[in-house]
Coordinates of C-alpha atoms in Angstrom, one line a residue:
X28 CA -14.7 -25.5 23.3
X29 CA -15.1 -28.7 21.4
X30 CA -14.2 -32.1 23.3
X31 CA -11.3 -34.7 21.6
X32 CA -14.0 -37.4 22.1
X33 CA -17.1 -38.4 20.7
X34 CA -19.7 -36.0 21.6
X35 CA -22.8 -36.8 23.9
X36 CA -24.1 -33.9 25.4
X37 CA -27.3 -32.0 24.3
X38 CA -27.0 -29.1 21.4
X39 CA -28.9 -27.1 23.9
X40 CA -26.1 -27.8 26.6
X41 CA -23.4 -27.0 23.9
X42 CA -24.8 -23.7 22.6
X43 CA -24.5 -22.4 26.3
X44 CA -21.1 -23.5 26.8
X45 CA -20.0 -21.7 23.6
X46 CA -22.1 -18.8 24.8
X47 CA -20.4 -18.8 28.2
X48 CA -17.0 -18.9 26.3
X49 CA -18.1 -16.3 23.6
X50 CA -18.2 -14.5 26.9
X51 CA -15.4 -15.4 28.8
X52 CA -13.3 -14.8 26.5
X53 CA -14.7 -11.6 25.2
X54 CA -13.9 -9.9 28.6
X55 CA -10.2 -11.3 28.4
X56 CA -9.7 -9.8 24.6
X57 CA -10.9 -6.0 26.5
X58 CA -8.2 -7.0 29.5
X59 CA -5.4 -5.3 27.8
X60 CA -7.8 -1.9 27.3
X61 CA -9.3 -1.5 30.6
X62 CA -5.8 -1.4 32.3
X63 CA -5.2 2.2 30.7
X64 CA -7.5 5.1 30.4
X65 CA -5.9 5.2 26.9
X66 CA -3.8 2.5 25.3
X67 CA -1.0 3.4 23.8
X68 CA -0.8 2.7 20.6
X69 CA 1.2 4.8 17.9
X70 CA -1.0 6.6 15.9
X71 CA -3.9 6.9 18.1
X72 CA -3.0 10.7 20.0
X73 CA -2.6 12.0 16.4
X74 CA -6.4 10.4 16.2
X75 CA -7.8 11.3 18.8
X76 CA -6.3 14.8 18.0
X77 CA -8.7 14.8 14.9
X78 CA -11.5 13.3 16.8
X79 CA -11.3 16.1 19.2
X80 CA -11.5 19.2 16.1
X81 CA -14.6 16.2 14.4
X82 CA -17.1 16.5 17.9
X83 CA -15.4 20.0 19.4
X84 CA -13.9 22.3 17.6
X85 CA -17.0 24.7 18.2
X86 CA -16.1 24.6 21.6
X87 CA -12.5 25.2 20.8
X88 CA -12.0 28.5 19.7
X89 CA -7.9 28.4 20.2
X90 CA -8.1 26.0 17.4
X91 CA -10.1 27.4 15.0
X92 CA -8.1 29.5 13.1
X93 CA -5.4 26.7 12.5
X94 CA -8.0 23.8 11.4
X95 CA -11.1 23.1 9.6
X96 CA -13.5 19.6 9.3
X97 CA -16.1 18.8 6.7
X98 CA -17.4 15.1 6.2
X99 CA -16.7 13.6 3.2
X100 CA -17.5 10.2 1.8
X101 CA -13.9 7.8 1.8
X102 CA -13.4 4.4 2.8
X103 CA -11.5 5.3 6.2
X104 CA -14.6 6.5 9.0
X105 CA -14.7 3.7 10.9
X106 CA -13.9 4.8 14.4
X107 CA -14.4 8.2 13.3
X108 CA -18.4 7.5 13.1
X109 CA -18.1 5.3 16.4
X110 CA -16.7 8.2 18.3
X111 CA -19.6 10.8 16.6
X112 CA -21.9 8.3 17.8
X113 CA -20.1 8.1 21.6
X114 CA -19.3 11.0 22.4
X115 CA -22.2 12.7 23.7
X116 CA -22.3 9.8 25.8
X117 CA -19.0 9.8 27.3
X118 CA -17.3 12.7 26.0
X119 CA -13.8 12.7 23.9
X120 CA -11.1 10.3 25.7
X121 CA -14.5 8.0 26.8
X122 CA -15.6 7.7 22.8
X123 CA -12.3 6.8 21.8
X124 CA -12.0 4.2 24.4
X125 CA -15.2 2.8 24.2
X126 CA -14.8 2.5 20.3
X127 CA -11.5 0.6 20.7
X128 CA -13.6 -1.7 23.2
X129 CA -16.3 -2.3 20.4
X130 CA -13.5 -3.2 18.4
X131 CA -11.7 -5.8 19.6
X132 CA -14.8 -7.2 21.1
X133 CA -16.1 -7.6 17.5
X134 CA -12.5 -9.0 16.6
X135 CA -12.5 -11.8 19.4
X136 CA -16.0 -12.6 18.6
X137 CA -15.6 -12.8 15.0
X138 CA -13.2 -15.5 15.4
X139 CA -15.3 -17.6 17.3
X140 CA -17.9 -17.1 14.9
X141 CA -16.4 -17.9 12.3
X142 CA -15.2 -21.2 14.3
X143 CA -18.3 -22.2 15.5
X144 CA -19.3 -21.9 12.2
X145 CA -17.0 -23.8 10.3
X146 CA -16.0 -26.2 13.0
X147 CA -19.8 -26.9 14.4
X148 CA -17.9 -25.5 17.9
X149 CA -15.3 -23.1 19.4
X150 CA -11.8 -24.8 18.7
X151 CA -9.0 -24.5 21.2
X152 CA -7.6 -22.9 17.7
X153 CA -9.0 -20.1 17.6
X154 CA -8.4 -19.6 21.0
X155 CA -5.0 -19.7 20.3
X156 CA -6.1 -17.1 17.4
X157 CA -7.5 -14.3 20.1
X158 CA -4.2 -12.7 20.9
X159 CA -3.5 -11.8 17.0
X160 CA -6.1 -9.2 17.4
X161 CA -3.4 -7.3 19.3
X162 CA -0.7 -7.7 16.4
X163 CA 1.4 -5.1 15.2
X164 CA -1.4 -3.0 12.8
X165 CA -3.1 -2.7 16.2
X166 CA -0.5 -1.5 18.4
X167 CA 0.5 0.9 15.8
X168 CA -3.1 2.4 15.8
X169 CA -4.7 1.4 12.6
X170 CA -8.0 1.3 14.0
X171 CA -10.0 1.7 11.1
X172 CA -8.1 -0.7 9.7
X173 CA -8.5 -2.9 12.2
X174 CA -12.6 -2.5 12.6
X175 CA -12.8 -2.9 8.9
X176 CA -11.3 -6.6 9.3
X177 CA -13.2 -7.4 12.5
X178 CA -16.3 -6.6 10.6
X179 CA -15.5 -9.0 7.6
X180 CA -14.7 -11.7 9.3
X181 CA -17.7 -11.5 11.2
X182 CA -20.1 -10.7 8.3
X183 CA -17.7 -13.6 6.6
X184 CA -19.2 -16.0 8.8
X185 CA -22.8 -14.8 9.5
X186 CA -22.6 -14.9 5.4
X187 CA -21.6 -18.7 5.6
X188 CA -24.0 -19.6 8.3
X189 CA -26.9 -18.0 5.9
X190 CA -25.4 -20.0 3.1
X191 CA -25.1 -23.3 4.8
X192 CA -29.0 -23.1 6.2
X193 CA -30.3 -22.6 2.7
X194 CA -31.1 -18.8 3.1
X195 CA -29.1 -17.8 -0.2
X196 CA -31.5 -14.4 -1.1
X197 CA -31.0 -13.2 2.7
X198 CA -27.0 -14.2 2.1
X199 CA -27.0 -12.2 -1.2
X200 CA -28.5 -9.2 0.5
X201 CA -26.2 -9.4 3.8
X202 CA -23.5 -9.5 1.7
X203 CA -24.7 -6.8 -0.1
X204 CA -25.3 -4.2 2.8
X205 CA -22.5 -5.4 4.6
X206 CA -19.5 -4.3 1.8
X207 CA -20.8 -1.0 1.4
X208 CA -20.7 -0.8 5.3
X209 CA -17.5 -2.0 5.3
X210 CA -16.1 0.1 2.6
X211 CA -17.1 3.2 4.2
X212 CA -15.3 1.7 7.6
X213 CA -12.1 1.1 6.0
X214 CA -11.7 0.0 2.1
X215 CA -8.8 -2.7 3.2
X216 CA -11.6 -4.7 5.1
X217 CA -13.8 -4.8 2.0
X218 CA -11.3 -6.0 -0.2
X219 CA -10.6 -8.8 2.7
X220 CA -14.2 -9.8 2.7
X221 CA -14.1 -10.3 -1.2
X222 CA -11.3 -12.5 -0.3
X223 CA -12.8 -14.2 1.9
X224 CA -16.0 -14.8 -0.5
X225 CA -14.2 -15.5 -3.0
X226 CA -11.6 -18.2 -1.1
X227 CA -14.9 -19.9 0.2
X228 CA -16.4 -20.4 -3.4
X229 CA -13.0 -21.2 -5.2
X230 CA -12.5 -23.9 -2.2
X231 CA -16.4 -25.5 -2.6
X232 CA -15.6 -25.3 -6.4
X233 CA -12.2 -27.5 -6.2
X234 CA -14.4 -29.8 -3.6
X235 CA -17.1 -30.7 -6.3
X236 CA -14.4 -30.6 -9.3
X237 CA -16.6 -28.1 -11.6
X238 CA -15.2 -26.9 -14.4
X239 CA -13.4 -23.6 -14.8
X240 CA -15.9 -21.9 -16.5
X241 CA -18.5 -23.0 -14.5
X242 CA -16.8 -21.5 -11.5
X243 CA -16.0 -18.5 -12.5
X244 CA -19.8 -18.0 -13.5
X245 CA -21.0 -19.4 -10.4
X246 CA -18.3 -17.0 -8.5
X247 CA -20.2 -13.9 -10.0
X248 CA -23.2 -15.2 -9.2
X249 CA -22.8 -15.2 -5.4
X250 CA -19.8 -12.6 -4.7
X251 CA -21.8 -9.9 -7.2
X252 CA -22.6 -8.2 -4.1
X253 CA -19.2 -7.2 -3.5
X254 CA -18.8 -5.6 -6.5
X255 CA -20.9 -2.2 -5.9
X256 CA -18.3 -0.8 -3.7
X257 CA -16.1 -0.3 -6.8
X258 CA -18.1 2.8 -8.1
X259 CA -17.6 4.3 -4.5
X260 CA -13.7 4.0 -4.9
X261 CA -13.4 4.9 -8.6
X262 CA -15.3 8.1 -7.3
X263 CA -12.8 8.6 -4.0
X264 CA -9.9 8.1 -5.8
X265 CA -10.8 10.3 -8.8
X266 CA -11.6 13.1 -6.0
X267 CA -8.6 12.7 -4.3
X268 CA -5.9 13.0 -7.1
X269 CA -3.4 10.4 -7.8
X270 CA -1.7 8.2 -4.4
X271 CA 1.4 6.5 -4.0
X272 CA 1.6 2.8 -4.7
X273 CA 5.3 0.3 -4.1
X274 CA 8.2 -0.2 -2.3
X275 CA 8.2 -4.0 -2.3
X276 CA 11.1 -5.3 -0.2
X277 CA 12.2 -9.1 0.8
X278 CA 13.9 -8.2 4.1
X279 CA 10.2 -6.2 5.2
X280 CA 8.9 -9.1 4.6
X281 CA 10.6 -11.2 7.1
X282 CA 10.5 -8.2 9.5
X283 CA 6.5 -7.6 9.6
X284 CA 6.1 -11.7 10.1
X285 CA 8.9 -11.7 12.9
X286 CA 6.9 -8.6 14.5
X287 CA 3.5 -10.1 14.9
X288 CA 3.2 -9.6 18.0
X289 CA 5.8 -6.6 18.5
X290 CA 4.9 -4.2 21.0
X291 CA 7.9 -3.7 23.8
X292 CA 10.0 -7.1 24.8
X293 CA 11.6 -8.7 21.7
X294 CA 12.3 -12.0 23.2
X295 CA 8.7 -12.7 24.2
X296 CA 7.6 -11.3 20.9
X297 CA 9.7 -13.8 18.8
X298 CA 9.1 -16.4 21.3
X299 CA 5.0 -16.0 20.7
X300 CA 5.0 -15.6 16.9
X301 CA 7.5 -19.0 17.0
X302 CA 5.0 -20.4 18.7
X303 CA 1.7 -19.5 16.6
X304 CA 3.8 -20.6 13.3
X305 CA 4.6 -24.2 15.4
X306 CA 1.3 -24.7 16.3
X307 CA 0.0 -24.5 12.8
X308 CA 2.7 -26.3 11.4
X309 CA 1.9 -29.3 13.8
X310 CA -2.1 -29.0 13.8
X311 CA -1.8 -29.4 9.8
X312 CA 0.3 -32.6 10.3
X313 CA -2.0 -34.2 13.0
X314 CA -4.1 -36.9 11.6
X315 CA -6.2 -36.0 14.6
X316 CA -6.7 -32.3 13.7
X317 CA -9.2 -31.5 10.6
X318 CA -9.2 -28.5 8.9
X319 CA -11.9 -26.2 6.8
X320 CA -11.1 -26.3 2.9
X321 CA -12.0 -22.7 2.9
X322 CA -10.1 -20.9 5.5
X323 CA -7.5 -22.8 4.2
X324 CA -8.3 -21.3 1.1
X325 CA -8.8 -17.7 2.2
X326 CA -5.5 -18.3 4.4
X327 CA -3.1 -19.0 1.4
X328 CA -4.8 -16.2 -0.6
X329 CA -3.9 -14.0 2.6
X330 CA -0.3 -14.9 2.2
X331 CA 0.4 -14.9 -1.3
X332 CA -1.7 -11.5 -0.8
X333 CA 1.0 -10.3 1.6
X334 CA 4.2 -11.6 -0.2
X335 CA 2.6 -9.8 -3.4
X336 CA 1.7 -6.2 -1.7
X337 CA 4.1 -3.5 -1.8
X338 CA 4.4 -1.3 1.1
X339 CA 2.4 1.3 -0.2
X340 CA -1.0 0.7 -1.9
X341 CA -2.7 4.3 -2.8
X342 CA -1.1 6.2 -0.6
X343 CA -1.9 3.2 2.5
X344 CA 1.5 3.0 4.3
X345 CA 2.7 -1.0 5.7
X346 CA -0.8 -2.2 3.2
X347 CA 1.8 -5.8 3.3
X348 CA 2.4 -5.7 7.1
X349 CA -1.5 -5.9 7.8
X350 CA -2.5 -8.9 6.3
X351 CA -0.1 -11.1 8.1
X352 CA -2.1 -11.4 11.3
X353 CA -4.9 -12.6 9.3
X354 CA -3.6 -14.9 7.3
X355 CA -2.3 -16.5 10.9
X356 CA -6.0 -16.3 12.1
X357 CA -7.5 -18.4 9.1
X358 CA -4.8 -20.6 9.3
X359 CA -6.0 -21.3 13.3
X360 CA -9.8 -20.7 13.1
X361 CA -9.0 -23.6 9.8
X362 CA -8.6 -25.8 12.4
X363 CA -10.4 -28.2 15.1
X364 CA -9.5 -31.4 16.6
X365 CA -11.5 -34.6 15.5
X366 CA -11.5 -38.0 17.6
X367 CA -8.1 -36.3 19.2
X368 CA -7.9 -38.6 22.3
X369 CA -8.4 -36.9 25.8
X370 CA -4.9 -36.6 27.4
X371 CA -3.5 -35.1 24.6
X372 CA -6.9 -32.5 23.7
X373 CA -6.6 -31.6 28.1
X374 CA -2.8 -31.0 27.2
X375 CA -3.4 -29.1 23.7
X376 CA -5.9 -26.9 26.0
X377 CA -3.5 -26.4 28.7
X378 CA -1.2 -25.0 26.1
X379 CA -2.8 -22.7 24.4
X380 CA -4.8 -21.0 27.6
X381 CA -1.2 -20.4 29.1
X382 CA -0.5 -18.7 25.8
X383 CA -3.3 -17.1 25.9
X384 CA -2.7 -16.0 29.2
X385 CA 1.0 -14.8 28.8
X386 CA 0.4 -12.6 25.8
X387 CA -3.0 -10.7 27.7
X388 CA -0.6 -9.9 30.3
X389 CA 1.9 -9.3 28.2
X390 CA -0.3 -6.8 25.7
X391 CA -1.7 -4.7 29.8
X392 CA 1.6 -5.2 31.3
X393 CA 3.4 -3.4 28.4
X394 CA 0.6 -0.7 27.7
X395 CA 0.8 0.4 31.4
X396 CA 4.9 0.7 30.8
X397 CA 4.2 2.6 27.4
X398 CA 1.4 5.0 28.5
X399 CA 4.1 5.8 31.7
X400 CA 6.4 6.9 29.2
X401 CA 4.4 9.3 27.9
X402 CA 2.8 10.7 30.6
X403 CA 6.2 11.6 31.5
X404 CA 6.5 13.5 28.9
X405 CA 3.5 15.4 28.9
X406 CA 4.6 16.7 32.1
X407 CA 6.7 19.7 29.7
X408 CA 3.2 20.5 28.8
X409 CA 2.5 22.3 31.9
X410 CA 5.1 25.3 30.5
X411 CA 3.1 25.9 27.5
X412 CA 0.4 27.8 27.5
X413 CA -3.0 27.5 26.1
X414 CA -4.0 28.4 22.4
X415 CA 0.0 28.4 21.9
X416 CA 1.6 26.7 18.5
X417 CA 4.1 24.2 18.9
X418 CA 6.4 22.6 16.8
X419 CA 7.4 19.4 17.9
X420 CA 10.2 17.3 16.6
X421 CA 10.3 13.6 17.6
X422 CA 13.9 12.7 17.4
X423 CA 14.9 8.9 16.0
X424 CA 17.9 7.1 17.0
X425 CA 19.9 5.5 13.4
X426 CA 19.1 1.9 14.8
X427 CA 15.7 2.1 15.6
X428 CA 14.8 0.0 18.9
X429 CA 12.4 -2.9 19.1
X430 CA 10.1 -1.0 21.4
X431 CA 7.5 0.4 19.4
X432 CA 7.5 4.4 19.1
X433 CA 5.0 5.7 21.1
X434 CA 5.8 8.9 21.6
X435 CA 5.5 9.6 17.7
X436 CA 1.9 11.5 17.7
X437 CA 2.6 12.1 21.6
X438 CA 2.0 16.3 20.6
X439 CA -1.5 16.0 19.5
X440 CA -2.3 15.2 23.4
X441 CA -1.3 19.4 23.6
X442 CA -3.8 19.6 21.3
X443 CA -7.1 18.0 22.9
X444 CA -5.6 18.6 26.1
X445 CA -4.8 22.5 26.5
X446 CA -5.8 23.4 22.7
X447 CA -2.4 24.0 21.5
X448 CA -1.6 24.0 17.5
X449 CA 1.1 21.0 16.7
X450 CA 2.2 19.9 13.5
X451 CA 1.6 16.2 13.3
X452 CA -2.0 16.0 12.1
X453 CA -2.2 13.8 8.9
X454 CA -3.8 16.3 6.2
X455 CA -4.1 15.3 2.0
X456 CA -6.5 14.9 -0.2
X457 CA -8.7 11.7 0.7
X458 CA -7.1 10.8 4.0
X459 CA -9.7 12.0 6.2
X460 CA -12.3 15.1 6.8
X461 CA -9.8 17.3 8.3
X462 CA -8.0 20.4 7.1
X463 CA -5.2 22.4 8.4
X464 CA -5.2 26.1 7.6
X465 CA -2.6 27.5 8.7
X466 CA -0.3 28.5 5.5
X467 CA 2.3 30.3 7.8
X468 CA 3.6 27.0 9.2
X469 CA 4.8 26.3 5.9
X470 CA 5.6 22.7 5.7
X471 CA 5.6 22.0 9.4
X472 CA 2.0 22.0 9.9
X473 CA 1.4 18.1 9.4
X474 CA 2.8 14.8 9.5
X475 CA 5.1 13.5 9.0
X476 CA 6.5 16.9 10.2
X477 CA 7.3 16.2 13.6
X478 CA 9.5 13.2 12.7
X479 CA 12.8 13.7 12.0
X480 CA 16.8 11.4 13.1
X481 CA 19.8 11.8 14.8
X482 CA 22.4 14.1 12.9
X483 CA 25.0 11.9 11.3
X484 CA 22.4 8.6 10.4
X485 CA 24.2 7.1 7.5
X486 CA 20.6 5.7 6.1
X487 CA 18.0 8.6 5.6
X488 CA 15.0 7.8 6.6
X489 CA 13.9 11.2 7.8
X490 CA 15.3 14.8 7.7
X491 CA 17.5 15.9 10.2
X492 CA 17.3 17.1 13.9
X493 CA 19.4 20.0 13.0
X494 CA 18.0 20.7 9.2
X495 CA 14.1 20.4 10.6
X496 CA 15.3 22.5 13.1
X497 CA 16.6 25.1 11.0
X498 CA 14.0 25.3 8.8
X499 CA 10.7 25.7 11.2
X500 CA 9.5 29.2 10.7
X501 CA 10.0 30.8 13.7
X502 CA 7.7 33.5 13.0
X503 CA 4.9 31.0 13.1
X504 CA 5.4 29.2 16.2
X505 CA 5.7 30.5 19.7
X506 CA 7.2 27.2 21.3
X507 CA 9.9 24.6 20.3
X508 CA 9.7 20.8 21.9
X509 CA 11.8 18.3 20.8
X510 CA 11.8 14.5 22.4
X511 CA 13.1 11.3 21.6
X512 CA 16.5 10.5 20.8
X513 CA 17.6 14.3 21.9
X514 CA 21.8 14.6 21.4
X515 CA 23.9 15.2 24.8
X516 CA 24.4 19.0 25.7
X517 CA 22.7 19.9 22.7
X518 CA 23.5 24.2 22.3
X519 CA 20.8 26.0 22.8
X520 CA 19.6 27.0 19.1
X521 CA 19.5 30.8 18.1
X522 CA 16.4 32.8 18.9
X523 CA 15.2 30.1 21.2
X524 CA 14.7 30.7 25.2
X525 CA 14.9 27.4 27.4
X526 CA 12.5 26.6 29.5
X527 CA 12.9 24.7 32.5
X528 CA 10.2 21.5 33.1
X529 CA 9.8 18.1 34.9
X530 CA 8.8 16.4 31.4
X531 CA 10.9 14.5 28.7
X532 CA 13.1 16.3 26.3
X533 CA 13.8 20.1 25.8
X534 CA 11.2 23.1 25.4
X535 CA 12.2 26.3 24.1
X536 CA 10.3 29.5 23.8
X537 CA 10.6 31.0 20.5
X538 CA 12.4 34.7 21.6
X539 CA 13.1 35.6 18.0
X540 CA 13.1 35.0 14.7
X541 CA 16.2 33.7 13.0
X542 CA 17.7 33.2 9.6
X543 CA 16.9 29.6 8.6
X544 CA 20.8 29.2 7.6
X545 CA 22.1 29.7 11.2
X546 CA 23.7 27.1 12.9
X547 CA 22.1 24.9 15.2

């Protein structure tokens, strides 16, 4: 990392100390993975659910009535084509973990990158930065998402490096190759790159005080190969009928930047996003601290981004709540001491290692507590047989907890693991390549399905435990499992046979079909 002081060893000796950190600290951004054989994160069962009908669904014959997968051209395949590409190597459950490695390994080594690059070395900054790649769209399982972004801050600062060493055809073409890559991987990570670009050239503009016109010609000039990508969306978007865009709210807005770093302990969550927004506060004051005009650039564009976005951007759900970690990386990988004497840069480093340090445990300690918690409840799975259809319903308390809700695609593990139908596959036009077919489940054959609250909630945000319940067409399921927040002495429902197990929440055995008015 770079020294406080004037610098006076070899560029030899200081491209294999930032090659020895590049390392380093590649292995501690995989810590938090290799303590799990799968992390937890929200959405990834219902993922890995899919990935298991993508590479096996000829092997699967329980599950080939009920679902069907074609590939189609969208921009959302990223980790879909990394687990293709795994898993003859290391079957199902190794793919997806191996493609989450590749992911946050690109993600940590972007940043550095990109510091190195703007910076001339690895700031303690960005070090700081490192952690963010475990933010909140992470732990909920946006993994497409999340390669997407890695990749564009990576090709972001390859892009610059070509740039700044005169290569500007090889730049153009880079840049080129790279946005239709990225498109295809996930479309958010494209339109981030074209931020980026675009931050970079605004930023050099303002430095050399060109005139409007001139930038806005020179800004085609060089981003034009960001622009191809468009004619791939136009034609997604016209296939895949019209998608919901809004819901802009204030309050979400100081929720998603208080939950960062939200995974399961809200005081050290707080505590850690207090401290990233202190550290950037204080390293823009320091006389002693420099910072890139760009990043800077790319980092306010990030946030105005983020306080502009409504919730939902064609059809994307929380398309707001994924920039903020990014903006929070600019702002850090922005910055690098300069002439910063040598007590204070030993203390600065001693700082941001420990945080470093706390929120790597922090991320392992709290997936090993998470994937526990559903393990437990997979034990129930042992009481349903093979080639069975379940209907699950994940029960939500009125407040919901801090804790993130892991248990929310928990059912498509009966899926991959005994080849059991469940109903919370995401299916629509454009989403992905997979289909249900299964018209007698009605509309309990697909998220958001399985997810329903508490009888009694005085805010709506899903149907009822008792009204879901009601409604599931018997006749079209031969087992019932509910989980969550499951009410006291809740009376066995009509037609349903309990069934005793040493997992979470209650199992039933559909006996008979019912009228969908009876009582719970």
């Amino acid at each position: 990392m770079q020294s406080g002081s004037s610098l006076t060893s070899s560029p030899k000796a200081n491209t294999a100390r930032d090659w020895s950190v590049f390392v380093l600290l590649g292995l501690v951004s995989i810590t938090p993975l290799l303590m799990v054989d799968l992390p937890p994160l929200v959405d990834l069962y219902g993922h890995l659910g899919r990935y298991a009908i993508q590479t096996e669904l000829a092997e699967r014959p329980e599950l080939q009535p009920y679902y069907a997968f074609q590939w189609i051209l969208i921009g959302n395949l990223g980790a879909d084509l990394l687990v293709e590409v795994f898993h003859p190597l290391f079957g199902l459950q190794g793919a997806v973990r191996m493609a989450l490695i590749v992911i946050q390994t690109l993600a940590c080594t972007a940043i550095l990158a990109l510091s190195r690059e703007v910076n001339g070395r690895i700031s303690p900054f960005a070090v700081a930065a490192i952690p963010l790649i475990y933010a909140l769209p992470f732990n909920y399982g946006f993994i497409n998402f999340a390669l997407g972004m890695a990749l564009a801050l990576l090709t972001f600062a390859f892009w610059l490096h070509l740039r700044r060493i005169g290569k500007q055809g090889l730049a153009t073409a880079c840049l080129l190759a790279a946005s239709c890559a990225i498109w295809v991987v996930h479309t958010y990570g494209w339109a981030f790159l074209g931020l980026l670009c675009g931050a970079s050239v605004l930023a050099e503009a303002a430095t050399k005080r060109s005139p409007l016109l001139e930038t806005a010609r020179h800004s085609l000039v060089v981003c034009w190969p960001l622009l191809p990508p468009l004619l791939l969306m136009l034609l997604w978007r016209a296939s895949s009928g019209p998608s919901y865009t809004g819901e802009w709210s204030s309050a979400l807005k100081i929720l998603w930047l208080a939950s960062v770093f939200r995974s399961q302990w809200m005081v050290l969550d707080l505590l850690s996003i207090t401290f990233v927004l202190g550290l950037v506060y204080w390293g823009f004051r320091e006389r002693d601290v420099a910072v890139d005009r760009r990043l800077v650039a790319a980092a306010l564009l990030s946030l105005v981004g983020y306080l502009m976005l409504p919730m939902f951007v064609m059809g994307s759900a929380y398309a707001d709540m994924r920039l903020v970690p990014y903006f929070l990386v600019l702002a850090l990988t922005a910055m690098a001491p300069r002439n910063m004497p040598a007590r204070k840069f030993e203390r600065l480093i001693l700082v941001i290692v420990t945080f470093l340090a706390v929120r790597t445990i922090a991320t392992a300690w709290s997936y090993v507590e998470q994937d526990k918690l559903v393990e437990a409840h997979l034990l129930a799975l042992a009481e349903v047989p093979s080639g069975a259809r379940l209907a699950v319903l994940v029960v939500k308390p009125c407040d919901q907890p801090w804790a993130l809700p892991v248990i929310d695609h928990v059912g498509s593990l009966a899926l991959v693991r005994k080849n059991i139908f469940v109903n919370d596959q995401w299916e629509g036009p454009g989403y992905n390549p997979l289909r249900v077919t299964y018209p007698e489940g009605g509309d309990f054959v697909r998220d958001p399905s399985q997810i329903v609250q508490t009888d009694g909630c005085r805010t709506k945000a899903a149907p009822s435990l008792s009204s879901s319940l009601n409604a599931i067409p018997r006749r079209a399921f031969t087992h019932i499992w509910i989980i969550g927040a499951v009410p006291d002495n809740m009376p066995v429902p009509a037609g349903l046979k309990p069934l005793e197990h040493l997992g979470q929440g209650l199992l039933y055995e559909v006996r008979q079909p019912v009228d969908r008015d009876a009582s719970v």
